[in-house]
PDB file of C-alpha atoms in Angstrom:
ATOM      1  CA  PHE A  77     133.951 110.129  95.053  1.00 53.00           C
ATOM      2  CA  SER A  78     133.436 106.238  94.847  1.00 59.00           C
ATOM      3  CA  GLY A  79     136.698 106.024  93.118  1.00 65.00           C
ATOM      4  CA  ALA A  80     135.114 104.761  90.136  1.00 68.00           C
ATOM      5  CA  GLY A  81     137.219 104.777  86.627  1.00 67.00           C
ATOM      6  CA  PHE A  82     133.860 105.421  84.113  1.00 72.00           C
ATOM      7  CA  LEU A  83     130.514 107.188  85.820  1.00 76.00           C
ATOM      8  CA  ALA A  84     127.060 106.783  83.877  1.00 71.00           C
ATOM      9  CA  GLY A  85     124.143 108.532  84.428  1.00 72.00           C
ATOM     10  CA  SER A  86     120.924 110.533  83.432  1.00 71.00           C
ATOM     11  CA  ALA A  87     121.533 113.771  80.960  1.00 69.00           C
ATOM     12  CA  GLY A  88     118.437 115.577  82.923  1.00 64.00           C
ATOM     13  CA  ALA A  89     118.166 117.263  85.996  1.00 57.00           C
ATOM     14  CA  ASP A  90     121.010 115.498  87.848  1.00 58.00           C
ATOM     15  CA  GLU A  91     123.478 117.300  89.915  1.00 60.00           C
ATOM     16  CA  PHE A  92     126.020 115.227  89.045  1.00 67.00           C
ATOM     17  CA  SER A  93     125.454 114.888  85.545  1.00 70.00           C
ATOM     18  CA  PRO A  94     128.947 117.172  85.089  1.00 75.00           C
ATOM     19  CA  LEU A  95     130.844 114.349  86.916  1.00 76.00           C
ATOM     20  CA  TYR A  96     129.701 111.353  84.444  1.00 77.00           C
ATOM     21  CA  ASP A  97     131.632 110.079  81.506  1.00 69.00           C
ATOM     22  CA  LEU A  98     128.307 109.454  79.355  1.00 73.00           C
ATOM     23  CA  ARG A  99     125.065 110.801  79.756  1.00 76.00           C
ATOM     24  CA  ALA A 100     121.738 108.570  78.998  1.00 73.00           C
ATOM     25  CA  ASP A 101     118.589 110.705  77.420  1.00 71.00           C
ATOM     26  CA  LEU A 102     116.022 109.011  79.700  1.00 69.00           C
ATOM     27  CA  SER A 103     113.142 111.105  78.213  1.00 69.00           C
ATOM     28  CA  SER A 104     111.179 107.673  77.002  1.00 66.00           C
ATOM     29  CA  TYR A 105     111.221 106.728  80.775  1.00 66.00           C
ATOM     30  CA  ALA A 106     109.027 109.878  82.223  1.00 67.00           C
ATOM     31  CA  GLY A 107     105.952 108.639  83.767  1.00 66.00           C
ATOM     32  CA  ARG A 108     108.221 105.290  84.751  1.00 69.00           C
ATOM     33  CA  HIS A 109     109.407 103.947  88.401  1.00 69.00           C
ATOM     34  CA  LEU A 110     112.919 105.007  89.060  1.00 69.00           C
ATOM     35  CA  SER A 111     113.579 101.963  89.521  1.00 69.00           C
ATOM     36  CA  LEU A 112     114.256 101.544  85.788  1.00 69.00           C
ATOM     37  CA  ARG A 113     116.284 104.797  85.220  1.00 70.00           C
ATOM     38  CA  PRO A 114     119.737 102.470  86.249  1.00 72.00           C
ATOM     39  CA  LEU A 115     118.630  99.826  83.559  1.00 73.00           C
ATOM     40  CA  ALA A 116     117.998 102.756  81.133  1.00 73.00           C
ATOM     41  CA  VAL A 117     121.054 104.235  81.728  1.00 75.00           C
ATOM     42  CA  ALA A 118     122.732 100.669  81.343  1.00 73.00           C
ATOM     43  CA  SER A 119     120.811  99.734  78.400  1.00 74.00           C
ATOM     44  CA  SER A 120     122.367 103.422  76.529  1.00 70.00           C
ATOM     45  CA  PHE A 121     125.837 102.168  76.669  1.00 70.00           C
ATOM     46  CA  THR A 122     125.448  98.514  76.139  1.00 72.00           C
ATOM     47  CA  GLY A 123     123.258  98.651  73.310  1.00 70.00           C
ATOM     48  CA  LYS A 124     121.029  95.992  75.045  1.00 71.00           C
ATOM     49  CA  GLU A 125     117.509  96.584  76.146  1.00 69.00           C
ATOM     50  CA  LEU A 126     117.490  95.689  79.916  1.00 64.00           C
ATOM     51  CA  SER A 127     114.602  94.472  81.799  1.00 65.00           C
ATOM     52  CA  THR A 128     113.411  94.462  85.466  1.00 61.00           C
ATOM     53  CA  PRO A 129     114.459  90.446  86.705  1.00 58.00           C
ATOM     54  CA  ALA A 130     111.021  89.240  87.523  1.00 52.00           C
ATOM     55  CA  LYS A 131     111.822  88.041  91.190  1.00 60.00           C
ATOM     56  CA  LEU A 132     113.240  91.941  92.177  1.00 60.00           C
ATOM     57  CA  PRO A 133     112.828  93.325  94.768  1.00 64.00           C
ATOM     58  CA  PHE A 134     114.816  91.613  97.005  1.00 69.00           C
ATOM     59  CA  PRO A 135     114.577  91.559 100.508  1.00 72.00           C
ATOM     60  CA  PRO A 136     117.899  92.149 102.493  1.00 72.00           C
ATOM     61  CA  LEU A 137     119.138  89.617 104.765  1.00 75.00           C
ATOM     62  CA  PRO A 138     118.583  89.652 108.366  1.00 74.00           C
ATOM     63  CA  ARG A 139     122.019  90.004 110.191  1.00 81.00           C
ATOM     64  CA  LEU A 140     120.510  89.354 113.425  1.00 84.00           C
ATOM     65  CA  ASN A 141     118.246  86.600 114.480  1.00 88.00           C
ATOM     66  CA  PRO A 142     114.455  87.416 114.075  1.00 88.00           C
ATOM     67  CA  ASP A 143     113.775  85.921 117.374  1.00 91.00           C
ATOM     68  CA  GLU A 144     116.569  87.145 118.940  1.00 91.00           C
ATOM     69  CA  ALA A 145     115.042  90.693 117.957  1.00 92.00           C
ATOM     70  CA  TRP A 146     112.013  89.937 119.407  1.00 93.00           C
ATOM     71  CA  GLN A 147     113.424  89.103 122.959  1.00 93.00           C
ATOM     72  CA  LYS A 148     115.744  92.047 122.967  1.00 93.00           C
ATOM     73  CA  LEU A 149     113.116  94.610 122.029  1.00 94.00           C
ATOM     74  CA  GLY A 150     110.293  92.754 124.987  1.00 93.00           C
ATOM     75  CA  ILE A 151     108.084  91.838 122.052  1.00 94.00           C
ATOM     76  CA  PRO A 152     105.961  89.155 123.927  1.00 93.00           C
ATOM     77  CA  GLY A 153     105.803  86.031 121.620  1.00 91.00           C
ATOM     78  CA  GLY A 154     102.875  85.119 119.169  1.00 91.00           C
ATOM     79  CA  SER A 155     102.133  88.750 118.530  1.00 93.00           C
ATOM     80  CA  LYS A 156     101.004  90.520 115.515  1.00 96.00           C
ATOM     81  CA  LEU A 157     103.453  92.721 114.654  1.00 97.00           C
ATOM     82  CA  ALA A 158     102.866  96.252 112.852  1.00 97.00           C
ATOM     83  CA  LEU A 159     105.453  98.010 111.937  1.00 98.00           C
ATOM     84  CA  LEU A 160     104.586 101.686 111.574  1.00 98.00           C
ATOM     85  CA  LEU A 161     107.303 103.982 110.046  1.00 97.00           C
ATOM     86  CA  PRO A 162     106.868 107.786 110.382  1.00 95.00           C
ATOM     87  CA  GLY A 163     109.920 109.031 109.224  1.00 91.00           C
ATOM     88  CA  ALA A 164     110.756 110.331 105.586  1.00 84.00           C
ATOM     89  CA  GLY A 165     113.509 112.487 103.770  1.00 81.00           C
ATOM     90  CA  TRP A 166     111.756 115.778 104.611  1.00 75.00           C
ATOM     91  CA  GLU A 167     108.449 117.622 106.021  1.00 76.00           C
ATOM     92  CA  SER A 168     106.137 117.551 103.500  1.00 75.00           C
ATOM     93  CA  LYS A 169     106.746 113.815 103.084  1.00 80.00           C
ATOM     94  CA  ARG A 170     105.421 113.146 106.341  1.00 85.00           C
ATOM     95  CA  TRP A 171     102.067 112.339 107.785  1.00 87.00           C
ATOM     96  CA  PRO A 172     101.533 113.970 110.678  1.00 89.00           C
ATOM     97  CA  ALA A 173     102.321 111.911 113.658  1.00 92.00           C
ATOM     98  CA  GLU A 174      99.160 112.605 115.684  1.00 93.00           C
ATOM     99  CA  HIS A 175      97.644 110.547 112.494  1.00 93.00           C
ATOM    100  CA  PHE A 176      99.969 107.718 112.925  1.00 96.00           C
ATOM    101  CA  ALA A 177      99.492 107.827 116.799  1.00 97.00           C
ATOM    102  CA  GLU A 178      95.542 107.289 116.219  1.00 97.00           C
ATOM    103  CA  THR A 179      96.447 104.914 113.669  1.00 97.00           C
ATOM    104  CA  ALA A 180      98.930 102.753 116.499  1.00 98.00           C
ATOM    105  CA  ALA A 181      96.185 103.259 118.962  1.00 98.00           C
ATOM    106  CA  SER A 182      93.529 101.651 116.404  1.00 97.00           C
ATOM    107  CA  LEU A 183      95.383  98.722 115.439  1.00 97.00           C
ATOM    108  CA  GLU A 184      96.779  98.153 118.990  1.00 97.00           C
ATOM    109  CA  LYS A 185      92.394  97.879 120.069  1.00 96.00           C
ATOM    110  CA  GLN A 186      92.646  95.058 116.802  1.00 95.00           C
ATOM    111  CA  GLY A 187      95.264  92.904 118.661  1.00 95.00           C
ATOM    112  CA  PHE A 188      98.657  94.461 116.979  1.00 97.00           C
ATOM    113  CA  PHE A 189     101.727  95.049 119.022  1.00 97.00           C
ATOM    114  CA  ILE A 190     103.189  98.515 117.571  1.00 98.00           C
ATOM    115  CA  VAL A 191     107.100  99.212 116.623  1.00 98.00           C
ATOM    116  CA  ALA A 192     107.137 102.904 115.509  1.00 98.00           C
ATOM    117  CA  ALA A 193     110.742 102.659 113.791  1.00 97.00           C
ATOM    118  CA  GLY A 194     112.781 105.498 112.370  1.00 95.00           C
ATOM    119  CA  SER A 195     116.318 106.707 112.170  1.00 94.00           C
ATOM    120  CA  PRO A 196     118.119 108.204 115.252  1.00 94.00           C
ATOM    121  CA  GLY A 197     117.096 111.369 114.367  1.00 93.00           C
ATOM    122  CA  GLU A 198     113.192 110.398 114.359  1.00 94.00           C
ATOM    123  CA  LYS A 199     113.527 109.537 117.831  1.00 95.00           C
ATOM    124  CA  ASP A 200     110.570 112.302 119.107  1.00 95.00           C
ATOM    125  CA  LEU A 201     108.424 111.514 116.274  1.00 94.00           C
ATOM    126  CA  CYS A 202     108.237 108.007 116.855  1.00 96.00           C
ATOM    127  CA  MET A 203     107.507 108.505 120.567  1.00 97.00           C
ATOM    128  CA  LYS A 204     104.891 111.085 119.723  1.00 97.00           C
ATOM    129  CA  VAL A 205     103.231 107.556 117.705  1.00 97.00           C
ATOM    130  CA  VAL A 206     103.493 105.165 120.683  1.00 97.00           C
ATOM    131  CA  ALA A 207     103.239 107.384 123.835  1.00 96.00           C
ATOM    132  CA  GLY A 208      99.349 106.908 124.357  1.00 93.00           C
ATOM    133  CA  LEU A 209      99.747 102.952 123.824  1.00 96.00           C
ATOM    134  CA  ARG A 210      99.622 100.299 126.400  1.00 94.00           C
ATOM    135  CA  SER A 211     102.636  98.248 125.259  1.00 91.00           C
ATOM    136  CA  GLY A 212     103.878  99.694 122.017  1.00 94.00           C
ATOM    137  CA  ILE A 213     107.880 100.520 121.625  1.00 96.00           C
ATOM    138  CA  ALA A 214     110.151 103.450 119.561  1.00 97.00           C
ATOM    139  CA  LEU A 215     112.940 102.116 117.833  1.00 96.00           C
ATOM    140  CA  ASN A 216     115.304 103.609 116.925  1.00 94.00           C
ATOM    141  CA  GLU A 217     118.911 103.167 117.746  1.00 87.00           C
ATOM    142  CA  SER A 218     119.105  99.782 115.280  1.00 89.00           C
ATOM    143  CA  LEU A 219     118.427  99.630 111.643  1.00 92.00           C
ATOM    144  CA  ASP A 220     119.707  95.566 111.649  1.00 92.00           C
ATOM    145  CA  LEU A 221     117.036  95.292 114.635  1.00 94.00           C
ATOM    146  CA  LEU A 222     113.919  96.419 111.787  1.00 95.00           C
ATOM    147  CA  ILE A 223     115.222  94.210 109.487  1.00 94.00           C
ATOM    148  CA  ALA A 224     114.860  91.309 112.050  1.00 94.00           C
ATOM    149  CA  LEU A 225     111.815  91.981 112.894  1.00 95.00           C
ATOM    150  CA  MET A 226     110.524  92.111 109.206  1.00 95.00           C
ATOM    151  CA  PRO A 227     110.370  88.728 108.060  1.00 93.00           C
ATOM    152  CA  SER A 228     107.984  88.264 110.992  1.00 93.00           C
ATOM    153  CA  ALA A 229     105.684  91.628 110.686  1.00 95.00           C
ATOM    154  CA  SER A 230     102.243  91.638 109.118  1.00 95.00           C
ATOM    155  CA  LEU A 231     101.791  94.712 108.285  1.00 96.00           C
ATOM    156  CA  ALA A 232     103.491  98.346 107.974  1.00 97.00           C
ATOM    157  CA  ILE A 233     102.697 101.821 107.535  1.00 97.00           C
ATOM    158  CA  ALA A 234     104.641 104.028 105.802  1.00 94.00           C
ATOM    159  CA  ASN A 235     105.815 107.458 103.814  1.00 90.00           C
ATOM    160  CA  ASP A 236     107.913 107.396 101.135  1.00 86.00           C
ATOM    161  CA  SER A 237     110.644 106.090 102.616  1.00 88.00           C
ATOM    162  CA  GLY A 238     113.544 104.065 102.643  1.00 89.00           C
ATOM    163  CA  THR A 239     111.756 101.881 105.673  1.00 92.00           C
ATOM    164  CA  GLY A 240     109.101 101.685 103.892  1.00 92.00           C
ATOM    165  CA  HIS A 241     110.847 100.247 100.777  1.00 90.00           C
ATOM    166  CA  LEU A 242     112.274  97.938 102.862  1.00 92.00           C
ATOM    167  CA  ALA A 243     109.195  96.429 104.260  1.00 94.00           C
ATOM    168  CA  ALA A 244     107.809  96.039 100.811  1.00 92.00           C
ATOM    169  CA  ALA A 245     110.251  94.095  99.977  1.00 90.00           C
ATOM    170  CA  PHE A 246     109.874  91.131 102.383  1.00 92.00           C
ATOM    171  CA  GLY A 247     106.208  91.005 101.185  1.00 90.00           C
ATOM    172  CA  MET A 248     103.995  91.985 103.723  1.00 92.00           C
ATOM    173  CA  ARG A 249     100.992  94.315 103.463  1.00 94.00           C
ATOM    174  CA  VAL A 250     102.550  98.038 103.124  1.00 95.00           C
ATOM    175  CA  VAL A 251     100.180 100.942 103.362  1.00 95.00           C
ATOM    176  CA  SER A 252     102.336 103.273 101.392  1.00 92.00           C
ATOM    177  CA  LEU A 253     101.114 107.147 101.975  1.00 90.00           C
ATOM    178  CA  CYS A 254     102.487 109.604  99.075  1.00 82.00           C
ATOM    179  CA  CYS A 255     101.806 113.056 100.704  1.00 76.00           C
ATOM    180  CA  SER A 256     103.769 115.076  98.106  1.00 75.00           C
ATOM    181  CA  THR A 257     105.273 112.737  95.586  1.00 77.00           C
ATOM    182  CA  ASN A 258     104.162 110.808  92.542  1.00 76.00           C
ATOM    183  CA  PRO A 259     103.063 106.998  93.605  1.00 73.00           C
ATOM    184  CA  VAL A 260     103.959 106.462  89.672  1.00 72.00           C
ATOM    185  CA  TYR A 261     107.864 107.337  90.336  1.00 74.00           C
ATOM    186  CA  VAL A 262     108.085 106.047  94.026  1.00 78.00           C
ATOM    187  CA  ALA A 263     105.767 103.554  95.085  1.00 78.00           C
ATOM    188  CA  PRO A 264     107.411 100.379  97.007  1.00 83.00           C
ATOM    189  CA  LEU A 265     108.038  97.586  95.262  1.00 84.00           C
ATOM    190  CA  GLY A 266     106.574  94.209  97.095  1.00 86.00           C
ATOM    191  CA  ARG A 267     103.492  91.686  96.490  1.00 88.00           C
ATOM    192  CA  ASP A 268     101.330  93.458  98.608  1.00 91.00           C
ATOM    193  CA  VAL A 269     101.151  97.426  98.645  1.00 90.00           C
ATOM    194  CA  LYS A 270      98.447  99.815  98.943  1.00 93.00           C
ATOM    195  CA  ILE A 271      99.222 103.535  97.923  1.00 89.00           C
ATOM    196  CA  LEU A 272      97.127 105.907  98.960  1.00 90.00           C
ATOM    197  CA  SER A 273      97.594 109.494  98.090  1.00 82.00           C
ATOM    198  CA  ALA A 274      96.337 112.912  99.405  1.00 77.00           C
ATOM    199  CA  ARG A 275      94.346 115.218  97.939  1.00 73.00           C
ATOM    200  CA  CYS A 276      95.450 118.343  96.640  1.00 68.00           C
ATOM    201  CA  GLU A 277      94.870 120.624  93.006  1.00 66.00           C
ATOM    202  CA  PHE A 278      98.597 120.362  92.669  1.00 66.00           C
ATOM    203  CA  ALA A 279      99.206 116.978  93.159  1.00 63.00           C
ATOM    204  CA  PRO A 280     102.152 115.568  91.318  1.00 62.00           C
ATOM    205  CA  HIS A 281     101.066 113.600  88.349  1.00 61.00           C
ATOM    206  CA  GLY A 282     101.733 112.305  84.825  1.00 56.00           C
ATOM    207  CA  SER A 283     105.615 113.273  84.629  1.00 58.00           C
ATOM    208  CA  ALA A 284     105.897 115.278  87.692  1.00 59.00           C
ATOM    209  CA  HIS A 285     107.831 113.745  90.474  1.00 59.00           C
ATOM    210  CA  HIS A 286     106.975 116.414  93.109  1.00 62.00           C
ATOM    211  CA  CYS A 287     104.298 119.108  93.774  1.00 64.00           C
ATOM    212  CA  MET A 288     103.315 120.953  90.680  1.00 54.00           C
ATOM    213  CA  ILE A 289     104.457 124.282  92.010  1.00 52.00           C
ATOM    214  CA  PHE A 290     106.122 124.182  94.583  1.00 52.00           C
ATOM    215  CA  PRO A 291     109.550 122.380  95.579  1.00 54.00           C
ATOM    216  CA  ALA A 292     108.108 119.624  98.130  1.00 51.00           C
ATOM    217  CA  ARG A 293     110.489 120.412 100.414  1.00 55.00           C
ATOM    218  CA  GLU A 294     108.724 124.131 100.785  1.00 57.00           C
ATOM    219  CA  CYS A 295     105.284 122.944 100.175  1.00 59.00           C
ATOM    220  CA  GLN A 296     102.607 124.931 103.156  1.00 63.00           C
ATOM    221  CA  PHE A 297      99.359 123.312 101.441  1.00 60.00           C
ATOM    222  CA  PRO A 298      97.614 121.478 104.557  1.00 57.00           C
ATOM    223  CA  GLN A 299      95.904 119.253 101.535  1.00 56.00           C
ATOM    224  CA  TRP A 300      98.904 117.804 101.730  1.00 54.00           C
ATOM    225  CA  MET A 301      98.350 115.778 104.512  1.00 64.00           C
ATOM    226  CA  SER A 302      94.328 114.950 103.474  1.00 76.00           C
ATOM    227  CA  ILE A 303      95.264 111.266 104.095  1.00 85.00           C
ATOM    228  CA  GLU A 304      92.348 110.036 106.063  1.00 91.00           C
ATOM    229  CA  THR A 305      93.264 108.192 108.870  1.00 92.00           C
ATOM    230  CA  GLY A 306      90.205 105.974 108.388  1.00 94.00           C
ATOM    231  CA  ALA A 307      91.546 105.024 105.097  1.00 94.00           C
ATOM    232  CA  VAL A 308      94.748 104.019 106.344  1.00 94.00           C
ATOM    233  CA  ILE A 309      93.058 102.207 109.023  1.00 95.00           C
ATOM    234  CA  ALA A 310      91.086  99.950 106.618  1.00 95.00           C
ATOM    235  CA  ALA A 311      94.121  99.672 103.681  1.00 93.00           C
ATOM    236  CA  ALA A 312      95.947  98.119 106.453  1.00 94.00           C
ATOM    237  CA  LEU A 313      93.180  95.558 108.113  1.00 93.00           C
ATOM    238  CA  GLU A 314      92.097  94.504 104.871  1.00 88.00           C
ATOM    239  CA  LYS A 315      94.496  91.552 104.360  1.00 68.00           C
ATOM    240  CA  ALA A 316      96.338  91.388 107.746  1.00 51.00           C
TER     241      ALA A 316
END
């Protein structure tokens, strides 16, 4: 799709594997973070063992001025900013919106200004999170605005999602909620990340990336959502 003249990737269960010119055996990387897989692929055809740079992850450079972002969104100056990121790629990765809303209300009482952020398709979800607050806002129209807020945010609470990884890259306290995925593979990389996993007898562990018996998108067990609101709030406030 990119027009590249040479493609390399995993020899395993990869939907793009038929397109690869070189297929690397990544069996030795079972149970290791997904971020290491590109390095493993590169090592297989360079003949050199490659390792993760010590300073990863690199936070993206905001394209908008953070002060202008605060002003545009009407966030009072000097606020303690908490980012709540309730979206994810599919339903069973999403901690319930009502739990996010309860968490938001508790953090507001602790003096935080709440921004619930996500994609344009997650607007209703974010609105549910802030509906009961005095002054919180939903941010869905601009990823650039969200990234501009991250350097000055005190904490973030996120599902296993891209925005959660972005928040961790900025070094803030991130409470990462793994409802149906294995944190061994997907935990955000950052200086101050707290992982909370759902309790379920079929929860992914070891070399399993997703649920042990069902595809993650189809899981119907409410135990995936057993992460308690109180535990999330305590983890968020531990160093905030």
